[in-house]
Amino acid sequence: MTKEYPLEKIRNIGIIAHIDAGKTTTSERILYYTGRTYKIGEVHEGTATMDYMEQEQERGITITAAATVCYWKDIQINLIDTPGHIDFTAEVQRSLRVLDGGIVIFDGVAGVEPQSETVWRQADKYGVPRICFVNKLDRIGASLERCVEMIKDRLGAKPLVMQLNVGIESDFSGVIDLLTMKYYTFEGEKGERVVEHEIPADYRERAQKAREQLVEIVSETDDALLEKYLAGEMPTVEELRAAIRKGTIERKFFPVFCGSALKNKGVQLLLDAVAYYLPSPLDIPPQKGTDPKTGEEIECSPDPNAPFAALVFKVITDPTGMGKLSFFRVYSGRITQGETVLNSTKGKTERMARLYRMHANKREPITEVSAGNIGVSQGLKEAITGDTLCDPKRPVLLEPISFPEPVVKLAIEPKTTADQDRMSRALKALADEDPTLRVAVDEETGQTTLAGMGELHLEVIVDRMKREYNVDVRVGKPMVAYRETITRPARARGMFKRQSGGKGQYGDVEIEIEPAEKGKGFVFINQIVGGVIPKEFIPAVEKGIKEALDAGIIAGYPMVDVVVRLVDGSYHEVDSSEMAFKIAGSIAIKEAVAKAGGIILEPMMRVEVVVPEEFTGTVVGDLNARRGQIQSLEQRGNAQAIRAFVPLSEMFGYATDLRGMTQGRGTFVMEFDHYAELPKQLADELIHGKAAAKDGKR
């Protein structure tokens, strides 16, 4: 049986970063040094333990968040390695929701990159304490100091420098620990021996200054230390460690470590930092949930003897027919194999048939999972990402996980009739796994569309359908997921009246609409008084309005950020029905939108292009021609980093165009930032179908 670690000895941590900063490479070293694996897997060789999917090994990127458990000294580390590519941002969102701490990895050459900013903001949203690891200090152009400055400037965070590098680029040899004031090198074939030395003479002055700065920053956050410091006394290493732990957990500063994971330097000291400074489940505020019936707040304390409460944060469907694997974080109580739990989100009971602890894609059977731990259950039929599992005797609903809206879509169709059924099953399983994948079927044409976070996201989905579910599909060109909204208030009436002998149909509603705050979606407010519309028909009115908005009113794209008030109407005692009121609601919203200044919105992408200086003018000119808004140009070594907002519709095929413009030397990353109004001329083209052929050409 697995040894049970006390809660204060558990760390639930995630490794988060921009693509190619070295997350998986660092994870592989962590597994090796903790004895979890006996050889180091490499991303560039396609042998990384945590990148277990075929697509990950072929592309050299992480696509799905992989979980494992390892042990360092007397600490149990539940580790999740997350993707860095923006198309798989949902994997980061769901992981951060259930983690207590994070290691943010920065590329020592590129520093804070666009996706670094995104994951940092996501971690802020969930209040996750972090430590930083500046990686790749062996690379040409690396600089710890520049990276620290970028953390301050770009992230608005307070870095606490804990280490200095000795040597840089090809001369990088080890790190100076500013707490112990020792110099450490990493020797042996895999850097497994950490050897302590005195600080080299030419680094002593620099190290002394950096330590004074560290003590000053830490003392500012701790009254007892501040008194000591002002009195001229130097705090002990233990006192400093305790204060750094407290400040890190309270997110007053973020300790910064450095090294080179690929060259096996600095990872063991990073593991020490996880144990010293990142929180245990006892150090974070208890999860708060609500009673599903009364809405009262319920606190889920991390006590193994409290009533059970857990959040499902990830679901994997086994294509071989072994059923679903549901990953969950236990916030209070414990669960034993075979027990029945309540899925309070769905209001259904389910049985935890089998329990596992995961090591990437390998399952290790266990008999129970207790508070503060992450487990996996096989056999939960109803549970999906964001569902709460709890003790049937104490129902509780934990806050679910929010995900971004998809921005790219494409049409697919099965190649053969035999593929039709398999395609439906595959899409259901993949959509259950991935909350950012939306599957829709056009009722008029019967066409199936997939909407996702980007071209790569949808490409991987289609690839998985073929490999895992043996489904061959024809794929259309990627299209932009436009949205519609309104610009001003309006009022309209919708009446549906039909008499054809016998019982007729009668529904009559009056509504007011107005623009809502960005991101609010659809808000429905019932202001009917005096029973002019019986209350049993109100949900039908709301449904009719919502279905019309989802289908799109101006050009067939979902309409968002609209407040609808139901203010008046009338009914017929015999002829009124739910269907009649649903149709009346649909008529009213179409009338109202026609008066409310409807516009089409397009997704704007935050783009960063890094090019050799001589190509800057060409690339900036091209971005302007794509309706881009240049935000900044920044020197990065002998290259220029160009940051801009560009409409997604203008970015299809950009990778090929950029290669042509820069002799293959330019790179770019982009992520969704916001929706903006589509210029009128383009909106008119889109409405009249002229843009259909153009969409996806670029």
XYZ file of C-alpha atoms in Angstrom:
698
model
C 0.000 0.000 0.000
C 1.198 3.539 -0.823
C 2.543 5.470 2.148
C 0.195 8.282 3.167
C 1.992 11.597 3.563
C 0.683 14.168 6.070
C -0.940 17.201 4.418
C 1.910 19.563 5.298
C 4.261 17.302 3.297
C 2.169 17.392 0.082
C 2.731 19.809 -2.820
C 0.251 20.017 -5.720
C 2.183 21.894 -8.364
C 2.030 22.601 -12.075
C 4.752 23.498 -14.538
C 3.517 26.350 -16.725
C 5.196 28.429 -19.437
C 5.292 29.623 -23.032
C 5.840 26.956 -25.691
C 9.503 25.839 -25.934
C 10.595 27.360 -22.596
C 11.528 23.863 -21.384
C 8.582 22.671 -19.265
C 8.680 19.027 -20.312
C 12.513 18.928 -20.256
C 12.399 20.223 -16.654
C 9.642 17.713 -15.765
C 11.807 14.858 -17.103
C 14.719 15.934 -14.846
C 12.374 16.185 -11.858
C 11.202 12.601 -12.495
C 14.794 11.386 -12.850
C 16.234 13.120 -9.780
C 13.292 12.050 -7.598
C 13.842 8.427 -8.686
C 10.484 8.248 -10.498
C 12.204 7.266 -13.753
C 15.568 5.599 -14.330
C 16.506 7.417 -17.504
C 15.882 10.913 -18.755
C 13.413 11.196 -21.650
C 14.105 13.946 -24.159
C 11.501 16.005 -26.044
C 13.709 16.338 -29.160
C 14.084 12.544 -29.322
C 10.345 11.926 -28.806
C 11.065 9.917 -25.620
C 9.686 12.266 -22.933
C 7.624 10.383 -20.324
C 5.123 13.216 -19.877
C 4.582 13.698 -23.654
C 3.034 10.276 -24.159
C 0.632 10.975 -27.073
C 1.905 10.105 -30.572
C 1.113 13.636 -31.747
C 3.203 15.096 -28.887
C 6.200 12.908 -29.700
C 6.026 13.724 -33.416
C 5.564 17.483 -32.990
C 7.837 17.886 -29.958
C 5.154 19.850 -28.082
C 2.883 19.146 -25.123
C -0.793 18.878 -26.079
C -2.438 17.449 -22.981
C -1.664 18.089 -19.304
C 0.006 14.982 -17.841
C -0.032 14.164 -14.111
C 2.370 12.145 -11.997
C 3.464 11.685 -8.381
C 7.085 11.823 -7.206
C 8.913 12.158 -3.902
C 11.731 14.530 -2.957
C 13.394 14.108 0.429
C 10.335 13.889 2.757
C 7.858 15.620 0.401
C 5.216 14.119 -1.937
C 4.893 16.137 -5.137
C 1.760 15.767 -7.275
C 3.046 17.226 -10.526
C 1.178 18.366 -13.654
C 3.111 19.262 -16.831
C 0.925 21.601 -18.907
C 1.054 22.620 -22.600
C 2.598 25.946 -23.669
C 0.815 26.368 -27.004
C -2.114 28.805 -26.845
C -4.368 26.363 -28.751
C -4.293 24.077 -25.688
C -4.804 26.796 -23.082
C -7.791 24.912 -21.584
C -5.330 22.332 -20.239
C -3.567 25.111 -18.316
C -6.858 26.635 -17.067
C -8.171 23.345 -15.703
C -4.842 22.474 -14.071
C -4.407 25.864 -12.376
C -7.919 25.595 -10.936
C -6.913 22.570 -8.816
C -3.230 23.266 -8.090
C -1.831 24.914 -4.971
C 1.404 26.215 -6.493
C 3.253 26.577 -9.767
C 6.720 26.644 -11.314
C 6.759 29.214 -14.127
C 9.588 28.540 -16.558
C 11.100 31.332 -18.647
C 13.420 30.935 -21.612
C 16.656 32.694 -20.551
C 17.059 34.071 -24.093
C 13.489 35.146 -24.956
C 12.432 36.079 -21.393
C 8.729 36.803 -20.837
C 6.916 35.701 -24.012
C 3.210 36.191 -24.902
C 2.025 32.846 -23.544
C 4.111 33.431 -20.381
C 1.908 36.491 -19.814
C -1.261 34.488 -20.454
C -0.416 31.684 -18.007
C 0.747 34.264 -15.442
C -2.631 36.044 -15.625
C -4.449 32.689 -15.407
C -2.449 31.855 -12.266
C -3.313 35.319 -10.855
C -7.002 34.626 -11.506
C -6.862 31.433 -9.440
C -4.564 32.953 -6.772
C -1.778 30.407 -7.336
C 1.579 31.123 -5.583
C 4.532 30.654 -7.959
C 8.287 30.278 -8.090
C 10.171 31.122 -11.307
C 12.897 29.171 -13.087
C 14.960 30.998 -15.706
C 15.997 28.135 -17.977
C 18.413 27.751 -20.925
C 21.211 29.900 -19.448
C 23.611 27.806 -21.556
C 22.147 29.269 -24.777
C 23.629 32.116 -26.812
C 21.978 35.414 -25.823
C 20.796 34.196 -22.394
C 20.573 36.721 -19.535
C 19.156 36.201 -16.039
C 19.132 39.985 -15.382
C 17.129 40.805 -18.529
C 14.601 38.074 -17.697
C 14.172 39.448 -14.144
C 13.568 42.961 -15.552
C 10.954 41.575 -17.970
C 9.152 39.840 -15.074
C 8.890 43.271 -13.410
C 7.930 45.222 -16.543
C 5.696 42.820 -18.445
C 4.057 40.943 -15.592
C 3.971 43.749 -13.032
C 5.288 41.212 -10.504
C 7.957 41.493 -7.808
C 10.731 38.967 -8.513
C 12.885 37.822 -5.576
C 16.245 36.753 -7.011
C 17.372 33.656 -5.057
C 20.320 32.590 -7.221
C 22.980 34.016 -9.527
C 24.505 32.190 -12.475
C 28.251 31.550 -12.641
C 29.255 31.893 -16.285
C 26.742 32.302 -19.098
C 26.051 30.704 -22.491
C 28.675 27.990 -23.185
C 30.562 28.953 -19.976
C 27.544 28.473 -17.679
C 28.871 26.207 -14.914
C 26.578 26.443 -11.892
C 24.611 28.682 -9.524
C 25.235 30.718 -6.391
C 22.584 30.266 -3.694
C 22.086 33.699 -2.099
C 20.667 32.254 1.137
C 23.504 29.851 1.980
C 26.064 31.951 0.032
C 27.481 28.805 -1.568
C 28.294 27.989 -5.187
C 26.804 24.736 -6.521
C 27.848 22.678 -9.538
C 26.106 19.605 -10.918
C 28.448 16.756 -11.696
C 28.210 13.192 -12.963
C 26.873 12.004 -16.320
C 23.360 13.377 -15.624
C 24.263 16.175 -13.195
C 23.021 13.966 -10.358
C 25.743 15.010 -7.861
C 25.224 18.469 -6.385
C 28.639 19.685 -5.260
C 29.025 22.649 -2.875
C 31.935 25.115 -3.257
C 32.935 28.501 -1.924
C 31.810 31.394 -4.132
C 34.489 32.225 -6.770
C 36.431 35.372 -5.796
C 35.303 37.412 -8.832
C 31.604 36.794 -7.942
C 31.754 37.565 -4.193
C 31.005 41.285 -4.383
C 28.113 40.794 -6.815
C 26.697 37.967 -4.675
C 26.968 40.066 -1.491
C 25.027 42.942 -3.090
C 22.358 40.576 -4.422
C 21.972 38.965 -0.970
C 21.537 42.366 0.701
C 18.843 43.203 -1.836
C 17.122 39.851 -1.129
C 17.187 40.426 2.661
C 15.817 43.939 2.160
C 12.848 42.774 0.008
C 12.004 39.913 2.404
C 12.320 42.135 5.515
C 9.808 44.595 4.058
C 7.136 41.876 4.257
C 7.932 40.630 7.789
C 7.830 42.949 10.834
C 10.096 40.798 13.053
C 12.760 40.579 10.335
C 12.467 44.292 9.601
C 13.213 45.169 13.231
C 16.269 42.912 13.166
C 17.432 44.312 9.837
C 17.049 47.954 10.946
C 18.963 47.131 14.126
C 21.848 45.952 11.943
C 21.401 42.245 12.780
C 21.496 39.705 9.939
C 18.554 37.232 9.993
C 19.466 33.527 10.003
C 18.948 31.303 6.940
C 16.026 29.556 8.732
C 14.345 32.894 9.547
C 14.738 34.041 5.954
C 13.361 30.753 4.604
C 10.279 30.997 6.835
C 9.667 34.608 5.732
C 10.207 33.753 2.036
C 7.736 30.865 2.332
C 5.138 33.176 3.896
C 5.699 35.942 1.301
C 5.541 33.448 -1.595
C 2.279 31.907 -0.397
C 0.791 35.403 0.056
C 2.079 36.291 -3.468
C 3.973 39.341 -2.165
C 6.932 38.295 -4.308
C 7.989 35.445 -6.581
C 11.327 33.670 -5.892
C 13.501 33.346 -9.022
C 15.872 30.401 -9.589
C 18.029 29.645 -12.608
C 19.730 26.872 -14.519
C 19.645 24.759 -17.662
C 17.351 21.735 -17.535
C 18.754 20.283 -20.775
C 22.305 20.468 -19.369
C 21.108 19.040 -15.998
C 21.972 22.163 -13.988
C 19.848 23.655 -11.214
C 16.890 21.243 -11.087
C 17.657 19.685 -7.672
C 17.781 23.151 -6.082
C 14.467 23.922 -7.783
C 13.004 20.807 -6.111
C 14.328 22.047 -2.753
C 12.539 25.344 -3.468
C 9.246 23.476 -4.123
C 9.578 21.895 -0.660
C 10.671 25.115 1.081
C 8.454 27.759 -0.499
C 5.388 26.393 -2.288
C 2.225 25.784 -0.230
C 0.842 22.527 1.103
C -2.966 22.063 1.002
C -3.006 23.427 4.587
C -1.432 26.735 3.525
C -4.138 27.800 1.103
C -7.629 29.050 2.035
C -10.256 26.240 2.241
C -12.388 25.799 -0.879
C -15.794 27.410 -0.606
C -18.832 25.794 -2.174
C -22.576 26.271 -1.997
C -25.475 24.083 -0.941
C -27.275 23.155 -4.213
C -30.715 23.549 -2.555
C -30.330 26.615 -0.325
C -27.376 28.412 -1.942
C -25.745 28.700 1.505
C -21.947 28.809 1.600
C -20.170 25.613 2.682
C -16.489 25.510 3.578
C -14.561 22.395 2.486
C -11.614 22.175 4.867
C -8.645 19.973 3.880
C -9.437 17.416 6.597
C -9.430 13.696 5.641
C -12.191 13.099 8.226
C -14.567 15.802 6.907
C -17.377 14.960 4.419
C -16.016 14.160 0.948
C -15.864 16.926 -1.722
C -13.842 16.888 -4.951
C -13.718 18.675 -8.305
C -13.371 16.836 -11.626
C -10.845 18.830 -13.674
C -10.074 16.550 -16.612
C -11.666 13.623 -18.434
C -9.970 11.167 -20.799
C -11.965 8.716 -22.891
C -10.198 5.432 -23.571
C -10.788 4.619 -27.270
C -10.263 0.897 -26.523
C -13.606 0.828 -24.703
C -12.249 0.807 -21.133
C -14.505 3.767 -20.304
C -13.697 7.244 -19.091
C -10.922 8.237 -16.705
C -11.911 11.204 -14.536
C -9.149 13.222 -12.831
C -10.268 14.857 -9.592
C -8.798 16.930 -6.767
C -10.060 16.070 -3.277
C -10.675 19.205 -1.192
C -12.104 17.539 1.904
C -12.676 14.036 3.265
C -11.555 10.859 1.549
C -12.967 8.418 -0.977
C -12.509 4.641 -1.066
C -12.683 2.421 -4.141
C -16.227 1.146 -4.770
C -17.940 3.944 -2.816
C -20.950 5.808 -4.194
C -20.674 9.583 -4.546
C -23.094 12.307 -5.556
C -22.340 14.271 -8.709
C -24.010 17.433 -7.365
C -23.630 19.280 -10.696
C -25.798 16.671 -12.439
C -27.839 15.644 -9.359
C -26.956 11.957 -9.919
C -25.135 9.345 -7.863
C -22.196 7.447 -9.335
C -19.880 4.689 -8.175
C -16.109 5.107 -7.959
C -15.474 1.676 -9.493
C -11.668 1.887 -9.575
C -9.185 4.428 -8.261
C -5.757 5.157 -9.696
C -2.775 7.394 -9.324
C -1.451 8.406 -12.753
C 2.142 8.446 -13.957
C 1.669 10.153 -17.360
C -0.427 7.507 -19.193
C 0.291 4.622 -16.797
C -2.238 3.778 -14.083
C -1.203 2.681 -10.601
C -4.170 1.149 -8.706
C -4.833 2.587 -5.239
C -7.624 1.961 -2.723
C -8.360 5.521 -1.548
C -7.677 9.194 -2.166
C -7.752 11.662 0.721
C -7.966 15.463 1.100
C -5.173 17.402 -0.599
C -4.501 14.715 -3.202
C -5.212 14.192 -6.881
C -6.779 10.898 -7.987
C -8.285 9.286 -11.057
C -11.476 7.241 -11.175
C -12.619 4.799 -13.811
C -16.312 4.214 -14.276
C -17.893 7.649 -13.763
C -20.390 7.784 -16.635
C -21.874 11.273 -16.158
C -18.941 13.336 -14.858
C -17.345 15.952 -17.101
C -14.798 18.722 -16.481
C -15.968 21.126 -13.762
C -18.395 18.726 -12.027
C -18.404 18.406 -8.227
C -18.314 14.973 -6.584
C -19.365 14.856 -2.930
C -20.767 12.863 -0.033
C -24.487 12.223 -0.766
C -25.186 13.157 2.884
C -23.625 16.620 2.410
C -24.311 17.936 -1.106
C -22.029 20.802 -2.116
C -21.316 22.599 -5.396
C -17.756 23.844 -5.918
C -16.997 26.675 -8.330
C -16.683 25.178 -11.840
C -13.891 25.986 -14.316
C -14.368 28.727 -16.918
C -12.935 28.319 -20.424
C -12.327 30.714 -23.315
C -14.612 30.721 -26.350
C -13.372 29.008 -29.537
C -12.310 31.311 -32.399
C -11.689 29.001 -35.380
C -14.049 26.507 -36.950
C -14.042 24.059 -39.818
C -16.549 21.783 -41.519
C -15.981 18.023 -41.568
C -17.782 15.126 -43.179
C -17.211 11.353 -43.005
C -15.554 9.789 -46.066
C -17.824 6.735 -46.011
C -21.192 5.768 -44.533
C -19.376 3.424 -42.133
C -17.431 6.428 -40.795
C -20.672 8.329 -39.992
C -21.502 6.488 -36.732
C -17.872 6.261 -35.695
C -17.503 10.016 -36.278
C -20.457 10.812 -33.997
C -19.044 8.582 -31.231
C -15.529 10.013 -31.613
C -16.759 13.626 -31.528
C -18.834 13.000 -28.411
C -15.836 11.444 -26.629
C -13.448 14.226 -27.726
C -15.920 16.991 -26.778
C -16.380 15.363 -23.328
C -12.597 15.517 -22.892
C -12.066 19.016 -24.254
C -14.345 21.864 -23.064
C -12.984 24.228 -25.751
C -14.046 21.930 -28.603
C -17.577 22.727 -29.808
C -19.383 20.382 -32.177
C -22.442 21.713 -34.057
C -24.692 20.296 -36.753
C -26.442 22.726 -39.099
C -30.090 21.665 -39.062
C -30.719 22.896 -42.613
C -27.646 21.492 -44.382
C -26.777 18.635 -41.988
C -23.146 19.842 -42.077
C -21.002 19.144 -38.976
C -18.664 21.924 -37.809
C -15.931 21.851 -35.186
C -14.976 25.046 -33.365
C -11.728 25.276 -31.402
C -8.917 27.495 -30.157
C -6.843 27.513 -33.346
C -5.789 25.679 -36.491
C -3.370 23.405 -34.600
C -6.041 22.505 -32.033
C -8.475 21.377 -34.756
C -5.705 19.658 -36.734
C -4.837 17.563 -33.662
C -8.536 16.724 -33.095
C -8.916 15.467 -36.693
C -5.654 13.509 -36.347
C -6.871 11.903 -33.110
C -10.173 10.916 -34.762
C -8.206 9.032 -37.409
C -5.644 7.374 -35.109
C -7.634 6.668 -31.971
C -11.136 6.149 -33.371
C -10.334 4.949 -36.915
C -12.505 7.658 -38.507
C -11.592 9.135 -41.885
C -13.023 12.593 -42.528
C -12.890 15.235 -45.237
C -11.973 18.603 -43.795
C -12.986 22.050 -45.061
C -10.819 25.184 -44.846
C -10.519 26.829 -41.414
C -13.066 29.624 -40.929
C -13.288 32.464 -38.439
C -15.795 32.101 -35.600
C -17.376 35.555 -35.919
C -19.882 36.870 -33.373
C -22.764 39.346 -33.562
C -23.874 41.959 -31.051
C -25.937 45.180 -30.796
C -24.890 48.785 -30.255
C -28.002 50.470 -28.819
C -31.237 49.719 -26.900
C -34.442 48.815 -28.752
C -37.981 47.628 -28.035
C -40.101 45.219 -30.115
C -43.204 43.063 -29.965
C -43.536 39.503 -31.260
C -46.904 37.882 -31.820
C -47.571 34.372 -33.050
C -51.214 33.671 -33.844
C -52.558 30.753 -35.838
C -56.140 29.548 -36.265
C -56.824 26.505 -38.424
C -59.968 24.897 -37.015
C -59.880 23.373 -33.547
C -57.273 24.556 -31.025
C -55.199 27.465 -32.303
C -51.811 28.908 -31.301
C -51.378 32.233 -29.515
C -48.325 33.871 -27.987
C -47.640 37.585 -27.592
C -44.542 39.155 -25.981
C -42.929 42.568 -25.780
C -39.198 42.863 -25.038
C -36.538 45.527 -24.517
C -32.928 44.832 -25.440
C -29.683 46.669 -24.734
C -25.941 45.947 -25.081
C -24.436 44.058 -22.115
C -20.910 44.331 -20.710
C -18.263 42.524 -22.772
C -18.122 38.849 -21.900
C -21.575 38.739 -20.265
C -23.112 36.650 -23.059
C -26.922 36.553 -22.891
C -28.779 37.953 -19.872
C -32.556 37.403 -19.598
C -34.628 39.430 -17.100
C -38.301 38.683 -16.502
C -40.192 41.909 -15.654
C -43.726 40.581 -16.166
C -46.157 41.737 -13.483
C -49.794 40.989 -12.898
C -49.697 37.681 -14.762
C -50.095 39.166 -18.250
C -48.060 36.126 -19.325
C -48.519 33.064 -17.065
C -45.248 32.117 -15.397
C -45.220 28.613 -16.916
C -44.707 30.204 -20.368
C -41.762 32.451 -19.359
C -39.035 29.728 -19.792
C -40.380 29.065 -23.319
C -40.012 32.765 -24.203
C -36.420 32.733 -22.890
C -35.673 29.553 -24.852
C -37.062 31.023 -28.102
C -34.940 34.161 -27.664
C -31.788 32.227 -26.769
C -32.113 29.825 -29.708
C -32.564 32.756 -32.112
C -29.497 34.531 -30.686
C -27.388 31.347 -30.836
C -28.371 30.808 -34.478
C -27.434 34.403 -35.330
C -29.739 37.116 -36.603
C -27.587 39.321 -38.846
C -25.398 36.777 -40.661
C -25.843 33.464 -38.895
C -23.182 33.922 -36.175
C -23.993 33.613 -32.440
C -25.089 36.914 -30.914
C -23.393 37.787 -27.612
C -23.466 40.405 -24.849
C -27.171 41.228 -25.008
C -29.531 41.994 -22.100
C -33.154 41.075 -22.870
C -36.018 42.219 -20.625
C -39.449 40.650 -21.018
C -41.724 43.622 -20.194
C -45.231 42.903 -21.525
C -47.409 40.536 -23.527
C -50.736 38.758 -23.535
C -52.108 35.228 -23.670
C -55.194 33.286 -24.681
C -56.733 30.926 -22.122
C -57.291 28.136 -24.656
C -54.861 28.725 -27.533
C -51.673 29.721 -25.691
C -48.927 27.099 -25.456
C -45.200 26.870 -24.730
C -44.488 26.455 -28.442
C -46.474 29.594 -29.330
C -44.580 31.673 -26.742
C -41.244 30.240 -27.863
C -41.977 31.331 -31.459
C -43.244 34.738 -30.246
C -39.981 35.243 -28.327
C -37.995 34.378 -31.449
C -40.028 36.851 -33.588
C -39.628 39.623 -30.980
C -35.834 39.301 -30.708
C -35.407 39.381 -34.503
C -37.531 42.563 -34.682
C -35.603 44.159 -31.809
C -32.150 43.374 -33.250
C -33.190 44.972 -36.565
C -33.689 48.266 -34.644
C -30.687 47.904 -32.289
C -27.762 48.614 -34.608
C -26.535 45.038 -35.023
C -22.843 44.588 -35.870
C -20.492 41.678 -36.592
C -17.497 41.115 -34.309
C -14.240 39.470 -35.383
C -11.590 37.845 -33.160
C -8.430 39.949 -32.774
C -5.231 38.054 -32.086
C -2.301 39.249 -30.009
C 0.641 38.512 -32.316
C 4.364 38.607 -31.569
C 6.746 38.243 -34.521
C 10.495 37.905 -33.879
C 12.634 38.657 -36.954
C 16.250 39.585 -37.778
C 16.507 43.389 -37.868
C 16.901 43.665 -41.645
C 13.376 42.261 -42.195
C 11.595 44.526 -39.680
C 10.257 47.025 -42.243
C 8.913 44.302 -44.553
C 7.159 42.448 -41.732
C 5.649 45.616 -40.196
C 4.367 46.678 -43.642
C 2.815 43.253 -44.174
C 1.113 43.320 -40.732
C -0.321 46.769 -41.544
C -1.657 45.391 -44.848
C -3.384 42.667 -42.813
C -5.275 45.377 -40.867
C -2.865 44.927 -37.962
C -2.381 47.524 -35.214
C 1.315 47.638 -34.242
C 1.670 47.945 -30.445
C 5.441 47.953 -29.957
C 8.859 47.096 -31.378
C 11.460 45.801 -28.979
C 15.120 44.957 -29.453
C 15.871 41.343 -28.528
C 19.564 40.593 -29.054
C 20.142 41.167 -32.783
C 16.455 40.606 -33.569
C 13.292 42.719 -33.338
C 10.159 41.575 -31.507
C 7.086 43.149 -33.139
C 3.897 43.038 -31.065
C 0.554 43.750 -32.763
C -3.184 43.062 -32.759
C -4.245 41.451 -36.053
C -7.657 40.074 -37.126
C -7.642 36.264 -37.151
C -9.142 36.224 -40.672
C -5.918 37.823 -41.964
C -3.596 35.332 -40.225
C -4.450 32.033 -41.947
C -1.326 30.696 -43.644
C 0.861 33.393 -42.063
C 3.608 30.889 -41.139
C 4.319 30.252 -44.847
C 4.182 33.967 -45.739
C 6.554 34.873 -42.875
C 9.061 32.230 -43.967
C 9.020 33.750 -47.459
C 9.515 37.301 -46.151
C 12.397 36.425 -43.783
C 14.271 33.642 -45.631
C 12.868 31.213 -43.086
C 14.383 33.096 -40.115
C 11.253 34.728 -38.647
C 9.079 33.123 -35.951
C 5.707 34.159 -34.559
C 3.165 33.240 -31.901
C -0.410 34.429 -31.626
C -3.267 34.097 -29.198
C -6.825 35.351 -29.015
C -7.115 38.692 -27.209
C -10.556 40.253 -27.799
C -13.439 40.701 -30.226
C -13.651 43.953 -32.227
C -16.145 45.346 -34.729
C -15.648 44.104 -38.285
C -15.364 47.099 -40.681
C -18.678 47.777 -42.429
C -17.516 46.951 -45.945
C -16.204 43.531 -44.843
C -19.331 42.945 -42.758
C -21.505 43.638 -45.817
C -19.403 41.199 -47.877
C -19.769 38.579 -45.180
C -23.532 39.059 -44.917
C -23.923 38.685 -48.662
C -21.696 35.615 -48.780
C -18.952 37.262 -50.864
C -16.293 36.579 -48.261
C -16.930 32.823 -48.122
C -14.338 32.051 -50.801
C -11.795 34.508 -49.397
C -12.028 33.138 -45.844
C -9.019 30.957 -45.112
C -7.021 31.867 -48.266
C -4.414 33.914 -46.532
